[in-house]
Tab-separated table of C-alpha atoms in Angstrom:
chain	number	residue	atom	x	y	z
N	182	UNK	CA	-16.847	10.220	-13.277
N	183	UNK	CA	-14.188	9.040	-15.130
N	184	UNK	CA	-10.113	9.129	-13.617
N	185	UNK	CA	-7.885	11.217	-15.984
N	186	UNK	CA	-5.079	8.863	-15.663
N	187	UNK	CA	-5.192	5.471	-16.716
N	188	UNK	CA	-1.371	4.460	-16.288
N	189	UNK	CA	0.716	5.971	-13.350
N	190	UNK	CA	4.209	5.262	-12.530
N	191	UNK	CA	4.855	3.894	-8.558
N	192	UNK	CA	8.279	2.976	-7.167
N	193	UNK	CA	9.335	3.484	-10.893
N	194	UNK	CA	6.772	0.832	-12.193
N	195	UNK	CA	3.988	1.138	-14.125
N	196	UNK	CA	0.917	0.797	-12.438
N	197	UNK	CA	-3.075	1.109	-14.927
N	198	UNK	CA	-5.776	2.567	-12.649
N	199	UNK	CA	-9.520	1.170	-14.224
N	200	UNK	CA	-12.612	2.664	-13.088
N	201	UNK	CA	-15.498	-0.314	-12.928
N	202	UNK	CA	-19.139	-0.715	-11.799
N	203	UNK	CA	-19.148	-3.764	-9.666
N	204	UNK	CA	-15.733	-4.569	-7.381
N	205	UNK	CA	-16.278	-7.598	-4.655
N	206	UNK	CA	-13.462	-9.378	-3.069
N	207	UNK	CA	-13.916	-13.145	-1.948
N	208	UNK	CA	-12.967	-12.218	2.120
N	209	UNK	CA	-13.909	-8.738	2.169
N	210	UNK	CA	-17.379	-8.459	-0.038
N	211	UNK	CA	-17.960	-5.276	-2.020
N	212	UNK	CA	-15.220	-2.671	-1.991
N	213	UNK	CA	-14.963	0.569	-3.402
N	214	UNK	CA	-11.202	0.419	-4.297
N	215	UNK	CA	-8.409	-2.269	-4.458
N	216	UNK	CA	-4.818	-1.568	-5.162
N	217	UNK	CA	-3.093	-5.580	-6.556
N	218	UNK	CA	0.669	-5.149	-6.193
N	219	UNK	CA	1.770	-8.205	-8.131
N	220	UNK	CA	-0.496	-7.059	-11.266
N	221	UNK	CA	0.183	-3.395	-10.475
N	222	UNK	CA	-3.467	-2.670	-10.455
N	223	UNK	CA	-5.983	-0.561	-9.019
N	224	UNK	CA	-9.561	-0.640	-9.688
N	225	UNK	CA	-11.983	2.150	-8.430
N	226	UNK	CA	-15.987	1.585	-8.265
N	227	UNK	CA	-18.017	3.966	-10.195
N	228	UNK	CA	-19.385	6.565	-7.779
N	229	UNK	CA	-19.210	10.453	-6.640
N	230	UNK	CA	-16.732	12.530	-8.004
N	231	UNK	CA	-15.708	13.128	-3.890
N	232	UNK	CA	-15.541	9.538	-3.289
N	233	UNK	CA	-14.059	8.062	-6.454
N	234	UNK	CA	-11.117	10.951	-5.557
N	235	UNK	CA	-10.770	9.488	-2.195
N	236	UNK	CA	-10.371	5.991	-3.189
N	237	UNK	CA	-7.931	6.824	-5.797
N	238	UNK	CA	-5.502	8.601	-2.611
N	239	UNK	CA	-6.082	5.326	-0.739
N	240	UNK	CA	-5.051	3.363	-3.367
N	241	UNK	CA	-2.497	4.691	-4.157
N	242	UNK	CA	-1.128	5.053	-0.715
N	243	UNK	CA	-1.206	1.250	-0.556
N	244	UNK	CA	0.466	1.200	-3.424
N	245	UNK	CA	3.853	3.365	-2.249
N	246	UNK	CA	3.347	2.010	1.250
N	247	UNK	CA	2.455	-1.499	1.161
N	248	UNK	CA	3.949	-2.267	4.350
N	249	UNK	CA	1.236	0.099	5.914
N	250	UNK	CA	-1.962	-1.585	8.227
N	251	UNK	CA	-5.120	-0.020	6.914
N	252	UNK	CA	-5.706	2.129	9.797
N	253	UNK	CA	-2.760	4.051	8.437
N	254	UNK	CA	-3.487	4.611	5.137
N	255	UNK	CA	-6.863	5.442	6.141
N	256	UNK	CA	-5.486	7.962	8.484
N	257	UNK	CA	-3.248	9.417	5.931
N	258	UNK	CA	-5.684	10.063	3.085
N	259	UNK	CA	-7.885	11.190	5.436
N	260	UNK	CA	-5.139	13.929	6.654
N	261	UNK	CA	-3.928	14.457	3.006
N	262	UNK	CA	-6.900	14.886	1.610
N	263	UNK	CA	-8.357	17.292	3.833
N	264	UNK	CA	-5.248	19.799	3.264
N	265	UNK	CA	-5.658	19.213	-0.833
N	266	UNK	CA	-9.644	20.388	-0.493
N	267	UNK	CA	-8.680	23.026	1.460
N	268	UNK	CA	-5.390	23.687	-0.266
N	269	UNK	CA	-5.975	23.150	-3.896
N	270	UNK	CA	-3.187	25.639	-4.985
N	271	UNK	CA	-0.654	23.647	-2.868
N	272	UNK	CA	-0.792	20.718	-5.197
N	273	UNK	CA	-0.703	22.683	-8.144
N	274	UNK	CA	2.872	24.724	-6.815
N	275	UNK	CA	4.356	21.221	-5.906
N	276	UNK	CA	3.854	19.719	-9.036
N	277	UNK	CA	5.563	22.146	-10.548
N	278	UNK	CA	9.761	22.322	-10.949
């Protein structure tokens, strides 16, 4: 699955979102998603539609709330993206003026 956006704009700043097939981290080992504020970068690991979605949220919630402890973001894109499955017309309606 490929991410439609490439380039997205966070706190005003552009930010490029990459889709790649391996992802490790020195500390942490293999991840599925990292979000690098001082490159403004997020890189998502080639899988599922469903998962590669969920990533994306989580990554980009670290992104807008950096201050956040992972058990918050986790907790938030769980939340959020429970009511966009189950509310898909919601986002549509918001996004629009």
């Amino acid at each position: 699955m490929n991410i439609p956006y490439s380039k997205v704009k966070i706190h005003n700043r552009a930010w490029t979102i990459s889709v790649v097939s391996k992802l490790d981290d020195k500390e942490l080992g293999e991840l599925l998603g990292k979000c690098d504020p001082a490159l403004r970068e997020i890189k998502i690991k080639k899988a599922n539609a469903r998962t590669m979605k969920d990533v994306v949220l989580h990554e980009i919630l670290h992104a807008l709330l950096p201050d956040f402890t992972e058990e918050q973001i986790l907790r938030m894109e769980t939340a959020i993206g429970a009511f966009l499955i189950e509310h898909p017309e919601f986002a549509e309606w918001f996004a629009k003026d």
